GROMACS .gro file of N, CA and C in nm:
model
  447
    1MET      N    1  18.039  11.391  11.037
    1MET     CA    2  17.973  11.279  11.102
    1MET      C    3  17.837  11.325  11.154
    2LYS      N    4  17.735  11.245  11.131
    2LYS     CA    5  17.601  11.272  11.181
    2LYS      C    6  17.570  11.168  11.288
    3LYS      N    7  17.516  11.215  11.400
    3LYS     CA    8  17.479  11.124  11.508
    3LYS      C    9  17.359  11.184  11.579
    4ILE      N   10  17.266  11.098  11.618
    4ILE     CA   11  17.148  11.143  11.690
    4ILE      C   12  17.124  11.049  11.808
    5ILE      N   13  17.084  11.107  11.921
    5ILE     CA   14  17.047  11.029  12.039
    5ILE      C   15  16.909  11.078  12.081
    6VAL      N   16  16.812  10.987  12.086
    6VAL     CA   17  16.675  11.023  12.122
    6VAL      C   18  16.619  10.921  12.220
    7THR      N   19  16.526  10.966  12.302
    7THR     CA   20  16.449  10.875  12.386
    7THR      C   21  16.303  10.896  12.353
    8GLY      N   22  16.228  10.789  12.358
    8GLY     CA   23  16.086  10.799  12.331
    8GLY      C   24  16.016  10.666  12.350
    9ASN      N   25  15.887  10.666  12.319
    9ASN     CA   26  15.806  10.545  12.333
    9ASN      C   27  15.780  10.485  12.196
   10VAL      N   28  15.787  10.353  12.189
   10VAL     CA   29  15.763  10.281  12.065
   10VAL      C   30  15.617  10.300  12.027
   11GLY      N   31  15.593  10.342  11.902
   11GLY     CA   32  15.458  10.372  11.855
   11GLY      C   33  15.389  10.253  11.790
   12ARG      N   34  15.466  10.161  11.735
   12ARG     CA   35  15.408  10.040  11.675
   12ARG      C   36  15.509   9.927  11.690
   13ASP      N   37  15.457   9.807  11.698
   13ASP     CA   38  15.543   9.690  11.712
   13ASP      C   39  15.640   9.681  11.594
   14PRO      N   40  15.760   9.631  11.618
   14PRO     CA   41  15.860   9.618  11.512
   14PRO      C   42  15.813   9.524  11.400
   15GLU      N   43  15.850   9.559  11.277
   15GLU     CA   44  15.823   9.476  11.160
   15GLU      C   45  15.955   9.424  11.106
   16SER      N   46  15.962   9.295  11.082
   16SER     CA   47  16.082   9.235  11.023
   16SER      C   48  16.071   9.239  10.872
   17ARG      N   49  16.183   9.267  10.809
   17ARG     CA   50  16.194   9.265  10.664
   17ARG      C   51  16.330   9.206  10.630
   18TYR      N   52  16.347   9.176  10.502
   18TYR     CA   53  16.473   9.116  10.457
   18TYR      C   54  16.525   9.194  10.337
   19ASP      N   55  16.657   9.217  10.334
   19ASP     CA   56  16.715   9.287  10.220
   19ASP      C   57  16.743   9.187  10.107
   20ALA      N   58  16.802   9.235   9.999
   20ALA     CA   59  16.826   9.152   9.881
   20ALA      C   60  16.916   9.032   9.910
   21SER      N   61  17.005   9.045  10.008
   21SER     CA   62  17.095   8.934  10.041
   21SER      C   63  17.033   8.837  10.141
   22GLY      N   64  16.913   8.865  10.189
   22GLY     CA   65  16.846   8.777  10.284
   22GLY      C   66  16.869   8.812  10.430
   23ALA      N   67  16.944   8.920  10.456
   23ALA     CA   68  16.968   8.963  10.594
   23ALA      C   69  16.844   9.034  10.649
   24MET      N   70  16.809   9.003  10.774
   24MET     CA   71  16.692   9.063  10.837
   24MET      C   72  16.724   9.202  10.890
   25PHE      N   73  16.629   9.293  10.875
   25PHE     CA   74  16.633   9.420  10.945
   25PHE      C   75  16.494   9.449  10.997
   26VAL      N   76  16.486   9.532  11.099
   26VAL     CA   77  16.361   9.560  11.168
   26VAL      C   78  16.336   9.711  11.165
   27THR      N   79  16.210   9.749  11.145
   27THR     CA   80  16.171   9.889  11.150
   27THR      C   81  16.056   9.905  11.249
   28PHE      N   82  16.051  10.020  11.315
   28PHE     CA   83  15.942  10.054  11.405
   28PHE      C   84  15.940  10.205  11.421
   29SER      N   85  15.832  10.258  11.476
   29SER     CA   86  15.822  10.402  11.497
   29SER      C   87  15.850  10.435  11.643
   30LEU      N   88  15.900  10.556  11.664
   30LEU     CA   89  15.932  10.604  11.798
   30LEU      C   90  15.873  10.744  11.814
   31ALA      N   91  15.794  10.766  11.919
   31ALA     CA   92  15.736  10.897  11.949
   31ALA      C   93  15.830  10.970  12.044
   32VAL      N   94  15.879  11.085  12.001
   32VAL     CA   95  15.971  11.166  12.081
   32VAL      C   96  15.901  11.296  12.115
   33ASN      N   97  15.880  11.321  12.244
   33ASN     CA   98  15.811  11.442  12.290
   33ASN      C   99  15.911  11.553  12.317
   34THR      N  100  15.876  11.675  12.275
   34THR     CA  101  15.959  11.792  12.302
   34THR      C  102  15.869  11.904  12.355
   35GLY      N  103  15.930  11.998  12.424
   35GLY     CA  104  15.856  12.112  12.477
   35GLY      C  105  15.803  12.086  12.617
   36SER      N  106  15.743  12.192  12.673
   36SER     CA  107  15.687  12.182  12.808
   36SER      C  108  15.553  12.108  12.801
   37LYS      N  109  15.502  12.069  12.915
   37LYS     CA  110  15.374  11.997  12.921
   37LYS      C  111  15.262  12.076  12.853
   38ALA      N  112  15.263  12.208  12.869
   38ALA     CA  113  15.158  12.292  12.812
   38ALA      C  114  15.170  12.302  12.659
   39ASN      N  115  15.292  12.296  12.608
   39ASN     CA  116  15.317  12.311  12.464
   39ASN      C  117  15.392  12.190  12.408
   40GLN      N  118  15.352  12.074  12.450
   40GLN     CA  119  15.423  11.954  12.409
   40GLN      C  120  15.395  11.918  12.264
   41LYS      N  121  15.500  11.878  12.195
   41LYS     CA  122  15.490  11.837  12.055
   41LYS      C  123  15.550  11.697  12.044
   42THR      N  124  15.488  11.612  11.963
   42THR     CA  125  15.539  11.477  11.942
   42THR      C  126  15.593  11.465  11.800
   43ASP      N  127  15.718  11.426  11.789
   43ASP     CA  128  15.779  11.396  11.659
   43ASP      C  129  15.786  11.245  11.644
   44TRP      N  130  15.752  11.197  11.525
   44TRP     CA  131  15.756  11.052  11.498
   44TRP      C  132  15.877  11.021  11.413
   45LEU      N  133  15.958  10.927  11.460
   45LEU     CA  134  16.077  10.883  11.388
   45LEU      C  135  16.061  10.739  11.345
   46GLU      N  136  16.114  10.705  11.230
   46GLU     CA  137  16.123  10.566  11.186
   46GLU      C  138  16.260  10.516  11.230
   47ILE      N  139  16.262  10.404  11.299
   47ILE     CA  140  16.387  10.345  11.347
   47ILE      C  141  16.412  10.218  11.268
   48SER      N  142  16.536  10.196  11.227
   48SER     CA  143  16.573  10.075  11.154
   48SER      C  144  16.700  10.018  11.216
   49CYS      N  145  16.704   9.888  11.235
   49CYS     CA  146  16.825   9.823  11.287
   49CYS      C  147  16.840   9.685  11.223
   50ASN      N  148  16.961   9.632  11.229
   50ASN     CA  149  16.986   9.502  11.168
   50ASN      C  150  17.071   9.416  11.261
   51GLY      N  151  17.103   9.296  11.214
   51GLY     CA  152  17.190   9.207  11.289
   51GLY      C  153  17.130   9.159  11.419
   52LYS      N  154  17.215   9.139  11.517
   52LYS     CA  155  17.172   9.090  11.648
   52LYS      C  156  17.076   9.189  11.715
   53THR      N  157  17.100   9.319  11.693
   53THR     CA  158  17.011   9.419  11.750
   53THR      C  159  16.870   9.402  11.696
   54ALA      N  160  16.858   9.376  11.566
   54ALA     CA  161  16.725   9.355  11.506
   54ALA      C  162  16.656   9.234  11.568
   55GLU      N  163  16.731   9.128  11.591
   55GLU     CA  164  16.672   9.008  11.652
   55GLU      C  165  16.622   9.038  11.793
   56LEU      N  166  16.700   9.111  11.872
   56LEU     CA  167  16.660   9.145  12.008
   56LEU      C  168  16.540   9.239  12.009
   57VAL      N  169  16.541   9.337  11.920
   57VAL     CA  170  16.428   9.431  11.910
   57VAL      C  171  16.302   9.356  11.871
   58GLN      N  172  16.312   9.268  11.771
   58GLN     CA  173  16.194   9.192  11.726
   58GLN      C  174  16.137   9.107  11.840
   59THR      N  175  16.224   9.053  11.924
   59THR     CA  176  16.181   8.966  12.032
   59THR      C  177  16.125   9.041  12.153
   60TYR      N  178  16.187   9.152  12.192
   60TYR     CA  179  16.155   9.214  12.320
   60TYR      C  180  16.087   9.350  12.313
   61VAL      N  181  16.088   9.417  12.201
   61VAL     CA  182  16.029   9.552  12.193
   61VAL      C  183  15.885   9.542  12.147
   62ARG      N  184  15.798   9.612  12.216
   62ARG     CA  185  15.656   9.620  12.183
   62ARG      C  186  15.610   9.764  12.197
   63LYS      N  187  15.497   9.793  12.140
   63LYS     CA  188  15.438   9.926  12.147
   63LYS      C  189  15.431   9.971  12.293
   64GLY      N  190  15.472  10.096  12.319
   64GLY     CA  191  15.467  10.151  12.454
   64GLY      C  192  15.598  10.147  12.528
   65LYS      N  193  15.691  10.059  12.490
   65LYS     CA  194  15.819  10.052  12.561
   65LYS      C  195  15.898  10.180  12.541
   66LYS      N  196  15.969  10.220  12.646
   66LYS     CA  197  16.053  10.339  12.639
   66LYS      C  198  16.195  10.297  12.603
   67LEU      N  199  16.250  10.360  12.498
   67LEU     CA  200  16.383  10.325  12.449
   67LEU      C  201  16.470  10.448  12.434
   68LEU      N  202  16.600  10.427  12.442
   68LEU     CA  203  16.698  10.526  12.402
   68LEU      C  204  16.761  10.472  12.275
   69ILE      N  205  16.762  10.552  12.170
   69ILE     CA  206  16.817  10.512  12.041
   69ILE      C  207  16.932  10.604  12.008
   70GLU      N  208  17.044  10.545  11.967
   70GLU     CA  209  17.160  10.620  11.919
   70GLU      C  210  17.188  10.572  11.778
   71GLY      N  211  17.203  10.664  11.685
   71GLY     CA  212  17.227  10.622  11.549
   71GLY      C  213  17.253  10.735  11.453
   72THR      N  214  17.237  10.704  11.325
   72THR     CA  215  17.262  10.798  11.217
   72THR      C  216  17.129  10.842  11.157
   73PRO      N  217  17.102  10.973  11.152
   73PRO     CA  218  16.975  11.020  11.096
   73PRO      C  219  16.981  11.030  10.943
   74ALA      N  220  16.867  11.010  10.880
   74ALA     CA  221  16.855  11.028  10.735
   74ALA      C  222  16.715  11.082  10.707
   75ALA      N  223  16.708  11.198  10.641
   75ALA     CA  224  16.579  11.259  10.607
   75ALA      C  225  16.541  11.219  10.465
   76SER      N  226  16.411  11.203  10.442
   76SER     CA  227  16.363  11.173  10.307
   76SER      C  228  16.226  11.235  10.288
   77ALA      N  229  16.188  11.252  10.162
   77ALA     CA  230  16.057  11.307  10.129
   77ALA      C  231  16.000  11.228  10.012
   78TYR      N  232  15.868  11.214  10.010
   78TYR     CA  233  15.802  11.141   9.902
   78TYR      C  234  15.657  11.187   9.894
   79ILE      N  235  15.591  11.144   9.788
   79ILE     CA  236  15.449  11.171   9.768
   79ILE      C  237  15.373  11.043   9.804
   80ASN      N  238  15.279  11.052   9.900
   80ASN     CA  239  15.205  10.933   9.943
   80ASN      C  240  15.094  10.897   9.845
   81LYS      N  241  15.020  10.791   9.876
   81LYS     CA  242  14.914  10.742   9.787
   81LYS      C  243  14.805  10.844   9.763
   82GLU      N  244  14.783  10.932   9.861
   82GLU     CA  245  14.680  11.035   9.848
   82GLU      C  246  14.731  11.157   9.772
   83GLY      N  247  14.857  11.157   9.730
   83GLY     CA  248  14.913  11.268   9.655
   83GLY      C  249  14.971  11.379   9.741
   84ASN      N  250  14.985  11.355   9.872
   84ASN     CA  251  15.039  11.455   9.964
   84ASN      C  252  15.189  11.437   9.981
   85ALA      N  253  15.261  11.549   9.994
   85ALA     CA  254  15.404  11.543  10.020
   85ALA      C  255  15.425  11.504  10.166
   86VAL      N  256  15.515  11.409  10.189
   86VAL     CA  257  15.543  11.360  10.324
   86VAL      C  258  15.694  11.362  10.346
   87ALA      N  259  15.737  11.412  10.460
   87ALA     CA  260  15.879  11.411  10.498
   87ALA      C  261  15.895  11.318  10.617
   88THR      N  262  16.001  11.239  10.618
   88THR     CA  263  16.026  11.148  10.729
   88THR      C  264  16.170  11.161  10.777
   89LEU      N  265  16.191  11.126  10.901
   89LEU     CA  266  16.325  11.116  10.956
   89LEU      C  267  16.343  10.973  11.002
   90ARG      N  268  16.436  10.904  10.941
   90ARG     CA  269  16.469  10.766  10.977
   90ARG      C  270  16.601  10.768  11.052
   91VAL      N  271  16.609  10.686  11.156
   91VAL     CA  272  16.732  10.670  11.232
   91VAL      C  273  16.780  10.527  11.215
   92TYR      N  274  16.901  10.512  11.163
   92TYR     CA  275  16.963  10.380  11.153
   92TYR      C  276  17.034  10.355  11.286
   93ALA      N  277  16.975  10.272  11.369
   93ALA     CA  278  17.018  10.256  11.508
   93ALA      C  279  17.149  10.179  11.518
   94ASN      N  280  17.245  10.239  11.587
   94ASN     CA  281  17.370  10.173  11.623
   94ASN      C  282  17.360  10.112  11.761
   95ASN      N  283  17.274  10.172  11.844
   95ASN     CA  284  17.262  10.133  11.984
   95ASN      C  285  17.116  10.149  12.026
   96VAL      N  286  17.061  10.045  12.088
   96VAL     CA  287  16.925  10.048  12.141
   96VAL      C  288  16.933  10.013  12.289
   97GLU      N  289  16.882  10.102  12.373
   97GLU     CA  290  16.884  10.079  12.518
   97GLU      C  291  16.741  10.074  12.568
   98PHE      N  292  16.709   9.970  12.641
   98PHE     CA  293  16.575   9.952  12.697
   98PHE      C  294  16.568  10.030  12.827
   99LEU      N  295  16.483  10.133  12.831
   99LEU     CA  296  16.473  10.218  12.950
   99LEU      C  297  16.365  10.174  13.046
  100SER      N  298  16.259  10.110  12.996
  100SER     CA  299  16.152  10.067  13.084
  100SER      C  300  16.078   9.950  13.021
  101ASN      N  301  16.001   9.881  13.105
  101ASN     CA  302  15.922   9.770  13.055
  101ASN      C  303  15.801   9.817  12.979
  102GLU      N  304  15.732   9.916  13.027
  102GLU     CA  305  15.611   9.970  12.964
  102GLU      C  306  15.612  10.120  12.979
  103ARG      N  307  15.528  10.187  12.905
  103ARG     CA  308  15.516  10.332  12.914
  103ARG      C  309  15.482  10.369  13.058
  104GLY      N  310  15.552  10.470  13.110
  104GLY     CA  311  15.526  10.516  13.246
  104GLY      C  312  15.604  10.440  13.351
  105ASP      N  313  15.673  10.333  13.316
  105ASP     CA  314  15.754  10.257  13.411
  105ASP      C  315  15.892  10.319  13.416
  106ASP      N  316  15.926  10.382  13.525
  106ASP     CA  317  16.055  10.449  13.536
  106ASP      C  318  16.158  10.365  13.610
  107THR      N  319  16.131  10.238  13.633
  107THR     CA  320  16.227  10.155  13.703
  107THR      C  321  16.351  10.133  13.619
  108GLY      N  322  16.336  10.131  13.486
  108GLY     CA  323  16.449  10.121  13.395
  108GLY      C  324  16.504   9.981  13.384
  109MET      N  325  16.560   9.956  13.272
  109MET     CA  326  16.633   9.832  13.246
  109MET      C  327  16.768   9.874  13.193
  110ASP      N  328  16.874   9.818  13.243
  110ASP     CA  329  17.008   9.857  13.200
  110ASP      C  330  17.056   9.770  13.086
  111ASN      N  331  16.970   9.738  12.991
  111ASN     CA  332  17.008   9.657  12.877
  111ASN      C  333  17.045   9.749  12.763
  112ASN      N  334  17.164   9.729  12.708
  112ASN     CA  335  17.218   9.819  12.610
  112ASN      C  336  17.284   9.734  12.502
  113TYR      N  337  17.235   9.740  12.378
  113TYR     CA  338  17.286   9.655  12.272
  113TYR      C  339  17.339   9.739  12.159
  114ASP      N  340  17.455   9.702  12.108
  114ASP     CA  341  17.517   9.772  11.997
  114ASP      C  342  17.510   9.689  11.871
  115SER      N  343  17.504   9.756  11.758
  115SER     CA  344  17.523   9.689  11.630
  115SER      C  345  17.595   9.784  11.539
  116ALA      N  346  17.637   9.737  11.426
  116ALA     CA  347  17.703   9.823  11.328
  116ALA      C  348  17.600   9.919  11.270
  117PRO      N  349  17.645  10.022  11.199
  117PRO     CA  350  17.547  10.109  11.136
  117PRO      C  351  17.450  10.026  11.055
  118SER      N  352  17.323  10.049  11.077
  118SER     CA  353  17.224   9.959  11.020
  118SER      C  354  17.148  10.025  10.906
  119GLU      N  355  17.215  10.046  10.798
  119GLU     CA  356  17.152  10.100  10.681
  119GLU      C  357  17.130   9.984  10.585
  120PRO      N  358  17.017   9.915  10.596
  120PRO     CA  359  16.994   9.796  10.515
  120PRO      C  360  16.988   9.827  10.367
  121ALA      N  361  17.030   9.731  10.287
  121ALA     CA  362  17.019   9.745  10.142
  121ALA      C  363  16.874   9.771  10.108
  122GLY      N  364  16.850   9.848  10.007
  122GLY     CA  365  16.713   9.885   9.974
  122GLY      C  366  16.680  10.023  10.028
  123PHE      N  367  16.764  10.076  10.116
  123PHE     CA  368  16.748  10.212  10.165
  123PHE      C  369  16.869  10.293  10.122
  124ASN      N  370  16.914  10.271   9.998
  124ASN     CA  371  17.028  10.340   9.940
  124ASN      C  372  17.154  10.322  10.022
  125ALA      N  373  17.169  10.207  10.084
  125ALA     CA  374  17.288  10.177  10.161
  125ALA      C  375  17.377  10.086  10.079
  126PRO      N  376  17.509  10.096  10.096
  126PRO     CA  377  17.598  10.013  10.019
  126PRO      C  378  17.590   9.866  10.056
  127GLY      N  379  17.535   9.834  10.170
  127GLY     CA  380  17.524   9.695  10.213
  127GLY      C  381  17.506   9.688  10.361
  128VAL      N  382  17.476   9.574  10.410
  128VAL     CA  383  17.455   9.555  10.552
  128VAL      C  384  17.583   9.505  10.613
  129GLN      N  385  17.627   9.569  10.719
  129GLN     CA  386  17.745   9.526  10.791
  129GLN      C  387  17.704   9.497  10.934
  130GLU      N  388  17.772   9.404  10.993
  130GLU     CA  389  17.740   9.372  11.131
  130GLU      C  390  17.869   9.343  11.204
  131LYS      N  391  17.879   9.392  11.326
  131LYS     CA  392  17.992   9.356  11.410
  131LYS      C  393  17.939   9.270  11.523
  132SER      N  394  18.026   9.218  11.603
  132SER     CA  395  17.982   9.135  11.714
  132SER      C  396  17.894   9.216  11.807
  133PRO      N  397  17.785   9.155  11.854
  133PRO     CA  398  17.698   9.230  11.945
  133PRO      C  399  17.770   9.255  12.076
  134GLY      N  400  17.744   9.370  12.135
  134GLY     CA  401  17.807   9.402  12.262
  134GLY      C  402  17.702   9.419  12.369
  135PHE      N  403  17.741   9.402  12.491
  135PHE     CA  404  17.654   9.426  12.605
  135PHE      C  405  17.729   9.529  12.687
  136ASN      N  406  17.684   9.654  12.683
  136ASN     CA  407  17.756   9.763  12.748
  136ASN      C  408  17.717   9.772  12.894
  137ALA      N  409  17.793   9.709  12.977
  137ALA     CA  410  17.770   9.716  13.120
  137ALA      C  411  17.904   9.717  13.189
  138PRO      N  412  17.915   9.780  13.303
  138PRO     CA  413  18.041   9.778  13.375
  138PRO      C  414  18.074   9.636  13.417
  139GLY      N  415  18.202   9.608  13.424
  139GLY     CA  416  18.244   9.475  13.467
  139GLY      C  417  18.295   9.393  13.352
  140PRO      N  418  18.298   9.262  13.370
  140PRO     CA  419  18.357   9.177  13.268
  140PRO      C  420  18.275   9.175  13.141
  141SER      N  421  18.346   9.148  13.031
  141SER     CA  422  18.280   9.141  12.901
  141SER      C  423  18.191   9.018  12.894
  142LEU      N  424  18.071   9.034  12.840
  142LEU     CA  425  17.976   8.924  12.827
  142LEU      C  426  17.959   8.889  12.681
  143LYS      N  427  17.937   8.764  12.652
  143LYS     CA  428  17.904   8.719  12.518
  143LYS      C  429  17.753   8.712  12.506
  144SER      N  430  17.704   8.709  12.382
  144SER     CA  431  17.558   8.707  12.362
  144SER      C  432  17.494   8.586  12.428
  145ASP      N  433  17.569   8.474  12.443
  145ASP     CA  434  17.515   8.356  12.510
  145ASP      C  435  17.498   8.377  12.659
  146ASP      N  436  17.567   8.478  12.715
  146ASP     CA  437  17.557   8.505  12.859
  146ASP      C  438  17.437   8.590  12.894
  147ILE      N  439  17.373   8.650  12.795
  147ILE     CA  440  17.257   8.735  12.821
  147ILE      C  441  17.141   8.645  12.862
  148PRO      N  442  17.075   8.674  12.972
  148PRO     CA  443  16.974   8.582  13.027
  148PRO      C  444  16.842   8.575  12.952
  149PHE      N  445  16.827   8.646  12.844
  149PHE     CA  446  16.701   8.642  12.769
  149PHE      C  447  16.727   8.644  12.622
   0.00000   0.00000   0.00000
């Protein structure tokens, strides 16, 4: 089993796309900083999600927001238009948690959304699966209609 949990800032606004069956999925970049302040390095990850999570990300996530992403990593390599070899790490998000409203805002938001593994068709995935969206918070179970936004 492969699993990755990362926190970082959204590098570009989410882009909606559709797979062969017409199901929507969303992709965006996430900047993840590692190392000390003096030797800080930024790794860029491509994040992909589908289903209800994709709808929420498309609506509420913008460049600069701080997120926690939990999902399945997949590495790939290709030759870009300029003829250079490029390696990428894509994370198929199972869980997206909104940590702040904007970069530098540490007040946090306790919004936590789950979706099924989001490996959309067209990315060598067998198909798109979706389970009921969840709202992970202590207390009674909430339905998506109960979420205030």
